XYZ file of C-alpha atoms in Angstrom:
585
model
C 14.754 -165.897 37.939
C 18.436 -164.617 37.108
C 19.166 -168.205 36.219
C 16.299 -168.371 33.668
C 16.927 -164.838 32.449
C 20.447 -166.188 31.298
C 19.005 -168.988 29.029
C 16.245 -166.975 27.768
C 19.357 -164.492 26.311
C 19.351 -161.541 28.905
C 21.857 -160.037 30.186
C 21.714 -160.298 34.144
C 23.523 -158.927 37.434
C 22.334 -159.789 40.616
C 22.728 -158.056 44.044
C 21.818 -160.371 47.398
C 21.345 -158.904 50.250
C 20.328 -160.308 53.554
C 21.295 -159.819 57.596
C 24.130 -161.437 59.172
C 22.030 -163.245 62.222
C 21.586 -167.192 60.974
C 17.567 -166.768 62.577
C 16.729 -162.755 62.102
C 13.976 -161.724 63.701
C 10.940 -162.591 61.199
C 9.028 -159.581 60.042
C 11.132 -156.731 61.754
C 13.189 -154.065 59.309
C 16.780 -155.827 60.487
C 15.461 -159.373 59.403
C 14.813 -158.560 55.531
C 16.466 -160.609 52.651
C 16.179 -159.325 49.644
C 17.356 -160.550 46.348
C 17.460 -157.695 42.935
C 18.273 -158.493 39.428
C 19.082 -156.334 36.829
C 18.232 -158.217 33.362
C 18.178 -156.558 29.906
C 18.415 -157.125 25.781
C 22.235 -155.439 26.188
C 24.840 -155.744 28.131
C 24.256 -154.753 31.760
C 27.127 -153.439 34.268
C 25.139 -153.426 37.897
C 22.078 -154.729 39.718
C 20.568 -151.375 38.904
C 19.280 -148.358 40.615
C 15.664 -148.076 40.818
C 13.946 -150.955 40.348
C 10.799 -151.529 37.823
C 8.891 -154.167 40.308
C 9.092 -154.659 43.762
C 7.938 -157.766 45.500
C 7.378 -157.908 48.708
C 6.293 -160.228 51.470
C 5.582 -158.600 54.438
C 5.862 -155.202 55.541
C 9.072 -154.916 56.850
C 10.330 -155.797 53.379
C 7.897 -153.042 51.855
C 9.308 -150.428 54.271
C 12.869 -151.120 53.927
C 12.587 -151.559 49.695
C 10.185 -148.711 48.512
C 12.255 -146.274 47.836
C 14.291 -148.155 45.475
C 11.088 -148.582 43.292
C 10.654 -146.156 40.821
C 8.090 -144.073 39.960
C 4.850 -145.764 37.845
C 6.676 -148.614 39.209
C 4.874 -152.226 39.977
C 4.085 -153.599 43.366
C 3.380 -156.805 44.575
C 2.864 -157.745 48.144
C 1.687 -160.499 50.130
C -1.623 -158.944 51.649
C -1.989 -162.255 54.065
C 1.177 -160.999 55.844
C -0.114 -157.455 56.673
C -1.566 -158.098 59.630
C -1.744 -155.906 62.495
C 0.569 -157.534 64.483
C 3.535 -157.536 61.092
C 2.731 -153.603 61.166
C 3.228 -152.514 64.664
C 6.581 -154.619 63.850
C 7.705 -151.709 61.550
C 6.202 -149.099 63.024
C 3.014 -148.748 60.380
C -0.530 -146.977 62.010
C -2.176 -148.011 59.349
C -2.216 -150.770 56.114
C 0.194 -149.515 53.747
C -1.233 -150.435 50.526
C -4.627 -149.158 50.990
C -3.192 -145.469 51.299
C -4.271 -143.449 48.192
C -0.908 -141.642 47.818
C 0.975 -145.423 47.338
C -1.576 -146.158 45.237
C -1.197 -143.069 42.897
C 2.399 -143.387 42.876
C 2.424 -146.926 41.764
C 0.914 -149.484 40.255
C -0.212 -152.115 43.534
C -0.978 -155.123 43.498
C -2.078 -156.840 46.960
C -2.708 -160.615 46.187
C -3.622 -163.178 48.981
C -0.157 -165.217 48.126
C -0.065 -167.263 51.378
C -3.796 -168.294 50.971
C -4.092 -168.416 47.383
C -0.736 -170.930 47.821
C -2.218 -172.859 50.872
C -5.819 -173.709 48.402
C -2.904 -174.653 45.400
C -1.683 -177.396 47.532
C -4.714 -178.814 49.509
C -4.136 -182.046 48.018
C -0.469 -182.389 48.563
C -1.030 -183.617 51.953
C 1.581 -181.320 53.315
C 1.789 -179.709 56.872
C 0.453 -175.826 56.828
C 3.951 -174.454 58.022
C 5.502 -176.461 54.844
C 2.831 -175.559 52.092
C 3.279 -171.649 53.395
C 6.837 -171.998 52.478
C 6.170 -172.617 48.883
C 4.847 -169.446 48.649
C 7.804 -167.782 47.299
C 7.247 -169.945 44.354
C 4.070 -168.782 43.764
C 5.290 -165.492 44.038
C 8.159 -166.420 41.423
C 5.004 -167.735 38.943
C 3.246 -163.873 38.954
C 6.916 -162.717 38.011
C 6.961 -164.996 35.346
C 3.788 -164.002 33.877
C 4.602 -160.660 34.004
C 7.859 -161.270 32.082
C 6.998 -163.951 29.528
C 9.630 -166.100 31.256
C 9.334 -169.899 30.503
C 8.840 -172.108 33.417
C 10.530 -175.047 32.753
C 13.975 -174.491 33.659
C 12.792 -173.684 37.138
C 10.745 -176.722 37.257
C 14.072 -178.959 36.124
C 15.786 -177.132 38.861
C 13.395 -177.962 41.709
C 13.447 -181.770 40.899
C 17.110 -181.704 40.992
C 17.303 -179.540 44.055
C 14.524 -182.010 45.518
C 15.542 -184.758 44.417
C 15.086 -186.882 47.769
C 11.744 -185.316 48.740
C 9.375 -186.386 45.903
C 6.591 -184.027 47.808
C 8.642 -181.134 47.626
C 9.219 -181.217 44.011
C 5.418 -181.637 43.705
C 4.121 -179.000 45.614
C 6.606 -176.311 44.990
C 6.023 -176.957 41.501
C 2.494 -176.496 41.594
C 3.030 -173.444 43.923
C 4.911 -171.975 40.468
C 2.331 -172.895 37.855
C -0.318 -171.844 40.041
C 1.182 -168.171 40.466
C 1.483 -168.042 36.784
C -1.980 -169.387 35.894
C -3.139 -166.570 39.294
C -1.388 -163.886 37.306
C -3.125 -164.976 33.789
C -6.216 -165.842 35.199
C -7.180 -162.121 36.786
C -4.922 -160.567 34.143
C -2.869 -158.343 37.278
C -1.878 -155.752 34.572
C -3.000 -154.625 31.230
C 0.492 -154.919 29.565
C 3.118 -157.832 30.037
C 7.084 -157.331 28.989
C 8.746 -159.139 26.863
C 12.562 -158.652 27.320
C 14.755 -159.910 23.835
C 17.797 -161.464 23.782
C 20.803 -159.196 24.391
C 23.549 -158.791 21.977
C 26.293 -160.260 23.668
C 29.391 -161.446 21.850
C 28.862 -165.640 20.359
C 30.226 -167.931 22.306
C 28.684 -170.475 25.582
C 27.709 -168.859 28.501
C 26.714 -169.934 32.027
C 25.631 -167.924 35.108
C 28.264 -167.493 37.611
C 28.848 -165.957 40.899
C 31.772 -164.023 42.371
C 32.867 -167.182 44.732
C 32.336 -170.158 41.699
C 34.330 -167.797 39.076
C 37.303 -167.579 41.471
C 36.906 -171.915 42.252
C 37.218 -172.382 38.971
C 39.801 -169.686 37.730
C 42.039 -171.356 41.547
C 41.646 -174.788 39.739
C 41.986 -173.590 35.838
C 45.469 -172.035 37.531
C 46.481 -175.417 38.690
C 46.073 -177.225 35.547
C 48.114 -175.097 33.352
C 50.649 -174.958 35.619
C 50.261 -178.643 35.808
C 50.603 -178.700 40.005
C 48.495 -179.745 42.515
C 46.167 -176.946 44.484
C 45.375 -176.829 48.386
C 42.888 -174.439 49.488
C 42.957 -173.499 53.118
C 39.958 -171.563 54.821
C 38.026 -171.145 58.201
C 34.169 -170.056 58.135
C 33.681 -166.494 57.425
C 31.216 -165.371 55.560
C 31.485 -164.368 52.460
C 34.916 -165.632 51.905
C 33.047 -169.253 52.885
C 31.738 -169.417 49.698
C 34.703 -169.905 47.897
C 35.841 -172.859 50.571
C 32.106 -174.470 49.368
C 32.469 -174.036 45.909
C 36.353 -175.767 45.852
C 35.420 -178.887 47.838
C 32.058 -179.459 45.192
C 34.892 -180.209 42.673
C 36.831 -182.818 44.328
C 37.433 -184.291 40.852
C 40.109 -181.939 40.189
C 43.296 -182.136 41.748
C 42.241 -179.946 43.859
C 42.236 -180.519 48.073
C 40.409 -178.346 50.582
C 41.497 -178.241 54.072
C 38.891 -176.468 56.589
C 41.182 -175.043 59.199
C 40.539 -174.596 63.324
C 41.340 -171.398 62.706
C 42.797 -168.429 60.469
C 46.551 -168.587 61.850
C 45.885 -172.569 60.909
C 45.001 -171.936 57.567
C 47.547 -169.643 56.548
C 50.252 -171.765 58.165
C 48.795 -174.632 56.085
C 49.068 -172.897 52.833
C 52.644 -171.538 53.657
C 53.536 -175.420 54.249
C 51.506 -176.273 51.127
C 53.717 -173.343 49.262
C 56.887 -175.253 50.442
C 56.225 -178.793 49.421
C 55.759 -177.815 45.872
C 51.670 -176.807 45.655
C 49.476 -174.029 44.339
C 48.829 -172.799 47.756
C 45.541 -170.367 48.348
C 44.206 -169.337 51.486
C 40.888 -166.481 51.895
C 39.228 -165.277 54.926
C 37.232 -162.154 55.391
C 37.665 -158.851 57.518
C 39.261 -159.855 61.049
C 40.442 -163.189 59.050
C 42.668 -161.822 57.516
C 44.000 -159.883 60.239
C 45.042 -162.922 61.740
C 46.711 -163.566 58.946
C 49.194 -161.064 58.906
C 52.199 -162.564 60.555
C 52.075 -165.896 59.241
C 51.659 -163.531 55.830
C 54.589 -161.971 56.567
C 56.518 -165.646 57.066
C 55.435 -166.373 53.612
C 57.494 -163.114 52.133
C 60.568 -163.907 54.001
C 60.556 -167.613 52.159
C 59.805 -166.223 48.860
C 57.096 -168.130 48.894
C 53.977 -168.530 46.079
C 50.637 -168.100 48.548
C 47.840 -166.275 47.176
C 45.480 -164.917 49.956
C 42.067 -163.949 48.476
C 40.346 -161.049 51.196
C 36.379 -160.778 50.046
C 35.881 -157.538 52.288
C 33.007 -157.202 54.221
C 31.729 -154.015 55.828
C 34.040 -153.447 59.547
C 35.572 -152.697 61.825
C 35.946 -155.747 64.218
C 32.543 -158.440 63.296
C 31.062 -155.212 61.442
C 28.526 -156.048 58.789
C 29.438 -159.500 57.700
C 26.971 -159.610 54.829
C 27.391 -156.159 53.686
C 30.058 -154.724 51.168
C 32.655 -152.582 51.650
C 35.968 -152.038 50.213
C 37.911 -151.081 53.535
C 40.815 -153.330 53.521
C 42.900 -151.761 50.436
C 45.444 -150.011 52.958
C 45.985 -152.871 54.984
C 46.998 -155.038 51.691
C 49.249 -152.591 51.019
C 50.744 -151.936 54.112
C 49.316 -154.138 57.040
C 52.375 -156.041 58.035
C 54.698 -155.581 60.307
C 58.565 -154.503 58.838
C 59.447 -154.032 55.456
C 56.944 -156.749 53.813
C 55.131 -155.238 50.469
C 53.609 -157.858 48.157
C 51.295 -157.602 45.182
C 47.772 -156.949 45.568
C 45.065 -157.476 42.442
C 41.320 -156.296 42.568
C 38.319 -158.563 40.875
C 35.779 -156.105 39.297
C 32.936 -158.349 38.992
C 31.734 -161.478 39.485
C 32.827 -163.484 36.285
C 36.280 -161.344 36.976
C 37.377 -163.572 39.326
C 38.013 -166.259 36.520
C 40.864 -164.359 35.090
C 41.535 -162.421 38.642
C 42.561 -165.937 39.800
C 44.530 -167.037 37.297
C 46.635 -163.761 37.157
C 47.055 -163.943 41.012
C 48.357 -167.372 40.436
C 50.774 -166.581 37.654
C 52.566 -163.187 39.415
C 52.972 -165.559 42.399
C 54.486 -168.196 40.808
C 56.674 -165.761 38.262
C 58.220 -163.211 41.115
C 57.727 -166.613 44.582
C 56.372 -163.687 46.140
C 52.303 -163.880 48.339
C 49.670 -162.177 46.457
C 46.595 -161.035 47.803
C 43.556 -160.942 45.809
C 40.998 -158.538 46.785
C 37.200 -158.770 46.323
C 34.636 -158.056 48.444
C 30.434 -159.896 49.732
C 28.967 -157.794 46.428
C 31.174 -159.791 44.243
C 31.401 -163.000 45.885
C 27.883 -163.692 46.043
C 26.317 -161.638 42.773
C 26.187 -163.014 39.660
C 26.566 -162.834 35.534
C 26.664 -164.384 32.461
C 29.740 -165.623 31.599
C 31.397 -166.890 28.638
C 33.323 -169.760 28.581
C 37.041 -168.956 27.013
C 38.414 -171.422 24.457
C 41.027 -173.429 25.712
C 43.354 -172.624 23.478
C 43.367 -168.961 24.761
C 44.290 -170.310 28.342
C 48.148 -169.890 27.754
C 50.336 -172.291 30.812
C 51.827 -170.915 33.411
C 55.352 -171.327 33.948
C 57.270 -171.950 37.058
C 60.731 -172.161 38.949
C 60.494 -175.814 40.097
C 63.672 -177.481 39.153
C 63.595 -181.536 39.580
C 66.803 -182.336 37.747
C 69.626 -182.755 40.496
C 71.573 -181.379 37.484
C 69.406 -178.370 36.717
C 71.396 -175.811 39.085
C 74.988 -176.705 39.446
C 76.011 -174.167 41.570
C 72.799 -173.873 44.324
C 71.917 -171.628 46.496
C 68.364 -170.986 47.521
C 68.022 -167.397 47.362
C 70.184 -167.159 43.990
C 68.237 -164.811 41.772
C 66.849 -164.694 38.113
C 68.023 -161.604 36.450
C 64.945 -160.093 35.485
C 61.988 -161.626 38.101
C 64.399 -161.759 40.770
C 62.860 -164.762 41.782
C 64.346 -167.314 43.766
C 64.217 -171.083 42.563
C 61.480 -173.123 44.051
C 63.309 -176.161 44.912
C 60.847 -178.911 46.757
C 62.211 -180.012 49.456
C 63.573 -183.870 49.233
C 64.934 -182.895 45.523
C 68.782 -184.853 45.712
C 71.711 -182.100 46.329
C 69.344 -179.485 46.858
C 69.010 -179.318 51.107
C 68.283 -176.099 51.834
C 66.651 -174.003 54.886
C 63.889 -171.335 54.864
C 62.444 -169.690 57.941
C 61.347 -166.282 59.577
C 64.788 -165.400 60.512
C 66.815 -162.894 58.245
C 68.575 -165.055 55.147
C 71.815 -164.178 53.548
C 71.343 -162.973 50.336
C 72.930 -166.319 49.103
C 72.909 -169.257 51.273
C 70.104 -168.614 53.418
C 71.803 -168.812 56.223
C 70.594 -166.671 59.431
C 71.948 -163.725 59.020
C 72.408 -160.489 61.209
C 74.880 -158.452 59.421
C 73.116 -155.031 58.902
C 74.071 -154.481 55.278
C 72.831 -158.006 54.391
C 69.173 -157.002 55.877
C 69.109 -154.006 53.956
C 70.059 -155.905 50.608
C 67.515 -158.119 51.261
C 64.533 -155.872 52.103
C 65.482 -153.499 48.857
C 65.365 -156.931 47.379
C 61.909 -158.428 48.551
C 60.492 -154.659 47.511
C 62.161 -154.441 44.105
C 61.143 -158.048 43.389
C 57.254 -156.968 43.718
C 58.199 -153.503 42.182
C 59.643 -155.786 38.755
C 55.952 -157.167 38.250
C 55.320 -154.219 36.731
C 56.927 -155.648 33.824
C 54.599 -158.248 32.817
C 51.606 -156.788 33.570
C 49.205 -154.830 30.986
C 49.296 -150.710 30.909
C 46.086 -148.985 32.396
C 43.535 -148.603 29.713
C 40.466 -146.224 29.819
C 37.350 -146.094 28.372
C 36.311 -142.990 26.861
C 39.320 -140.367 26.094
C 42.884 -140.395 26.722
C 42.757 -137.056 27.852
C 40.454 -134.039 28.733
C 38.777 -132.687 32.104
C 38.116 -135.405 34.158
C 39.310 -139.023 34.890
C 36.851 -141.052 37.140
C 39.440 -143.707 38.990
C 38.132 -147.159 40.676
C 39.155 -149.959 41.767
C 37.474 -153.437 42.499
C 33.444 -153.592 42.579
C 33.111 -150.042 41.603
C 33.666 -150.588 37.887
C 29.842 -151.334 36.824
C 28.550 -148.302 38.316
C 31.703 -146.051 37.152
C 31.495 -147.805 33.688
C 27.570 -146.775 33.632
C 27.939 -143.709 35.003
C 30.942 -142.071 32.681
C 28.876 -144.079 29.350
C 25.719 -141.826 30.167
C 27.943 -138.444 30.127
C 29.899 -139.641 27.457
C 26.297 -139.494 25.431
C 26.148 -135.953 26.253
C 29.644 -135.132 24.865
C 31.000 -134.507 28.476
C 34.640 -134.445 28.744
C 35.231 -137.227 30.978
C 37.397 -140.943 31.164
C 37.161 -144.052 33.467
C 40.149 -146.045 34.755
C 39.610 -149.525 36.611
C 42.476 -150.479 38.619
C 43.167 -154.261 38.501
C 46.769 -153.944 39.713
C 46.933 -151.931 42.873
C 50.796 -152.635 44.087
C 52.770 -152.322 41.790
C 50.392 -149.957 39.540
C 50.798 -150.245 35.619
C 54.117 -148.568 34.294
C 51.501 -145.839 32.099
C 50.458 -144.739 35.328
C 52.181 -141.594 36.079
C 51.407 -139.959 32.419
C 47.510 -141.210 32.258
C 46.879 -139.505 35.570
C 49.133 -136.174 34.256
C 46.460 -136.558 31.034
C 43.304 -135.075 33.334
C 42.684 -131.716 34.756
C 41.180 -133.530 37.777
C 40.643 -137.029 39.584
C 37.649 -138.801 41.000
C 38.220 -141.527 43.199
C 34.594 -143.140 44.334
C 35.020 -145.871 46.653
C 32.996 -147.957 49.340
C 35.568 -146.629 51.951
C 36.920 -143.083 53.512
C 39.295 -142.885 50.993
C 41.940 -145.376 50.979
C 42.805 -145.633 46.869
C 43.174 -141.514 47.541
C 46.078 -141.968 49.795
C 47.872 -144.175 47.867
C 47.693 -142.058 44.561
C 48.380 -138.866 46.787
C 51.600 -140.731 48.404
C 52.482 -142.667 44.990
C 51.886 -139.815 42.108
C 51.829 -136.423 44.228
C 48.111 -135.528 42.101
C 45.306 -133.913 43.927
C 42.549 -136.529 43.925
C 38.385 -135.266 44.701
C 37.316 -138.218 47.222
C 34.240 -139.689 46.728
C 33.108 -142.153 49.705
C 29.759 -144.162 50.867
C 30.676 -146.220 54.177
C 26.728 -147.866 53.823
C 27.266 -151.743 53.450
C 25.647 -150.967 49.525
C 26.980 -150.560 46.405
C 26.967 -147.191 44.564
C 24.668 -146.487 42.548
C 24.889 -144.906 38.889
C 22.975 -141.729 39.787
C 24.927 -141.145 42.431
C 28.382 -140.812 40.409
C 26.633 -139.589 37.720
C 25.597 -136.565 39.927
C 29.046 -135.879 41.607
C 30.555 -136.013 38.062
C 27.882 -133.097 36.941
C 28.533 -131.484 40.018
C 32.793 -131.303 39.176
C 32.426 -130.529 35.424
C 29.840 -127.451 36.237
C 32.191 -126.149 38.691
């Protein structure tokens, strides 16, 4: 549906949601998937709130989703699965959508999908258990109906998906005509919607999701810097994604190694880092964890890894498919000794395009790690995205001398003036035998070293190395005014529902600003003054208030927390409220 919203012109931001367990129990509250999309004729900045229609196929997936539908709002459900047996599941006395008070509140509409599915595909030949699972395409034809959405993209995409099973493509595409044809037979509602294009700036678009915009930004990286990438990666979900989406384009110079574990992985890009590559590693919650003292390896080389963390809800296995933003402090400060690095923040899901590039280019500019933070909302949602033109896509230098004759006078941590970077010499490069390693370097040579003024240099030196990034990166914008009562602060998936949020009391003349935070260590230069521009500071994250402490420690303001812990995004009412709430006060 999002995929055919995007050619038809729309708009579109999806929001997956689904349980960790691989086989959740069927038909009980903790076993619902659910899928919402957010498509419009302008430009749209979340999944959204409240949904318009609800469709649901059983009633654990009624329970868990009816509040989210809004008022006058449309219905659907499967009334085949309501049986008494799928009730006492969820704790229902009695059929749901036969109650009068559902039925004032909404518009209902209780087809037989699973039979009227089952008669669509008599002839097919196929096994019951099969035909019943092609009812969510039936299911997908009443949606189109109801939004004048054409069908034949989706029936391209199920021969290509089905490509081996010639029955499949037949009977899940008559499962989708047929729920069309159901829904324009019996005429479900009076009025059908018909959603224009949106008025989004020219250019080519595709539909993209957090974990393919990051693939292709990694590998977009690698060929303007003309070097080869290795991705490293154990399972983890959602971080995963990212592994699957690499390895699909094995056409690039581009390898992907799947690790036997997380210390693996991160050793593997630290070796990758040495011998000359674009070296990226991601993992996920107690991944990256593991991570950590290899990590901290990687700063004492001077060495270019990026380590991309899509946070999932914790501690320990926590919620694995549920967002959170919970890992900011330990980016910042979750190594052991005096390590600091520089740690970016994707915003949405066609973000991480650019996200990755930029990681790429600070690591290769300062041979310092970066860590790129996203988080399961990002990684697996989705949005149209437009293509850049090539000739916007500026290279990206690097420190990688080949010439035996390019440094006369060699030593490996020699510094440029203004990066501070040390030259990235490959190792096997004629004259230039060097050694790296976890052990303290002189500032010089590289030699071990245990003189206690040398470590000192050297750690003011690794800090003030990250600290001089802060030179070639953009100052913090804002949207709305430069100054006045209130400036709402985010950072990472936030942004849509901030953005949204602040636009709808800007239309009221409210005094009030956003700020999205891309560059969390070192923060933009501008910093200090925008901050000093606002009577107050609202900092809504998916945490307990990490981005607070660091603007408490880093700028001495008094920040109002705003925090939701629930494995969800916020939502636009909700910031809108605590904004009304401040500005009253």
């Amino acid at each position: 549906f999002s995929h055919t919203s995007s050619l038809a012109g729309n708009d579109t931001m999806t929001f997956p949601d689904f349980p960790a367990e691989i086989r959740a129990p069927q038909g009980t509250l903790a076993g619902v998937s659910g899928f919402q999309i957010h498509f419009a004729e302008h430009q749209v900045f979340t999944p959204g709130d409240e949904v318009d229609v609800l469709i649901v196929m059983n009633p654990a997936a009624l329970k868990s989703n009816l509040t989210s539908l809004k008022p006058g709002g449309i219905l659907i459900a499967d009334k085949n699965s309501f049986s008494e047996r799928n009730l006492q599941k969820v704790g229902y006395a009695t059929d749901p959508l036969l109650d009068q008070e559902l039925q004032q509140r909404f518009f209902v509409i209780a087809a037989p999908i699973r039979d009227l599915t089952l008669n669509a595909l008599q002839e097919t030949g196929l096994p019951k258990a099969q035909a019943e699972r092609c009812k969510n395409f039936f299911a997908l034809g009443i949606s189109y109906w109801l939004f004048e959405r054409d069908l034949e993209p989706s029936l391209q995409w199920i021969a290509a998906k089905f490509a081996s099973r010639p029955e499949l493509i037949q009977a899940n595409q008559m499962a989708l005509r047929a729920g069309y044809h159901y829904a324009d037979t019996v005429e479900l509602i009076e009025h059908r919607f018909s959603i224009e294009k949106a008025n989004l700036p020219p250019g080519t678009y595709r539909n993209i999701n957090g974990a393919n915009a990051l693939a292709i930004g990694l590998i977009s990286a690698a060929q303007l810097a003309d070097l080869p990438l290795l991705y490293t990666g154990y399972p983890i979900t959602p971080a995963s994604d990212i592994l699957h989406a690499l390895a699909r384009l094995r056409q690039f110079p581009v390898l992907t190694y799947q690790a036997e574990d997380e210390i693996a992985a991160m050793g593997a890009a630290i070796g990758a880092a040495w011998g000359g590559h674009i070296a990226v590693t991601a993992s996920s919650g107690p991944g990256i964890a593991l991570k950590m003292e290899a990590l901290g390896l990687a700063i004492m080389t001077e060495l270019p890894v990026v380590v991309i963390n899509a946070q999932r809800g914790g501690p320990s296995t926590g919620l694995p498919t549920k967002t959170e933003q919970s890992d900011l402090l330990q980016a910042i400060y979750g190594r052991n000794g005096e390590s600091p690095l520089v740690v970016l923040a994707v915003d949405s899901p066609a973000d991480g395009f650019a996200c990755a590039m930029e990681a790429v280019r600070l690591a290769l500019h300062a041979m310092t790690p970066v860590m790129l933070l996203t988080d399961g909302y990002l990684i697996m949602g989705s949005e149209p995205w437009r293509l850049p033109a090539l000739a916007d896509l500026k290279p990206i230098p690097h420190r990688q001398p080949t010439d035996p004759d390019s440094i006369k006078e060699f030593q490996p941590y020699m510094r440029d003036g203004d990066s501070l970077a040390r030259p990235w010499i490959v190792p096997g490069t004629p004259g230039k035998e060097h050694r790296i390693g976890g052990l303290e370097k002189d500032a010089a040579s590289g030699n071990v070293s245990y003189d206690p003024d040398n470590h000192e240099k050297m750690v003011r030196i690794r800090a003030q190395k990250v600290q001089n990034v802060q030179q070639v990166i953009p100052p913090q914008t804002v949207f709305g005014p430069s100054g006045g009562r209130l400036l709402v602060l985010g950072w990472g998936s936030t942004a849509g529902a901030i953005h949204q949020a602040v636009a709808q009391c800007l239309q009221k003349g409210q005094s009030v600003a956003h700020a999205q935070l891309r560059y969390l260590n070192p923060m933009p230069a501008n910093m200090a003054g925008l901050l000093d521009s606002y009577d107050q500071i609202l900092i809504p994250e998916l945490n307990a208030g990490q981005l607070s402490v660091l603007i408490r420690n880093h700028f001495q303001k008094p920040v109002i927390e705003m925090h939701k812990i629930k494995g969800r995004p916020f939502l636009i009412t909700e910031i809108v409220d605590r904004i009304q709430e401040i500005l009253q006060q």
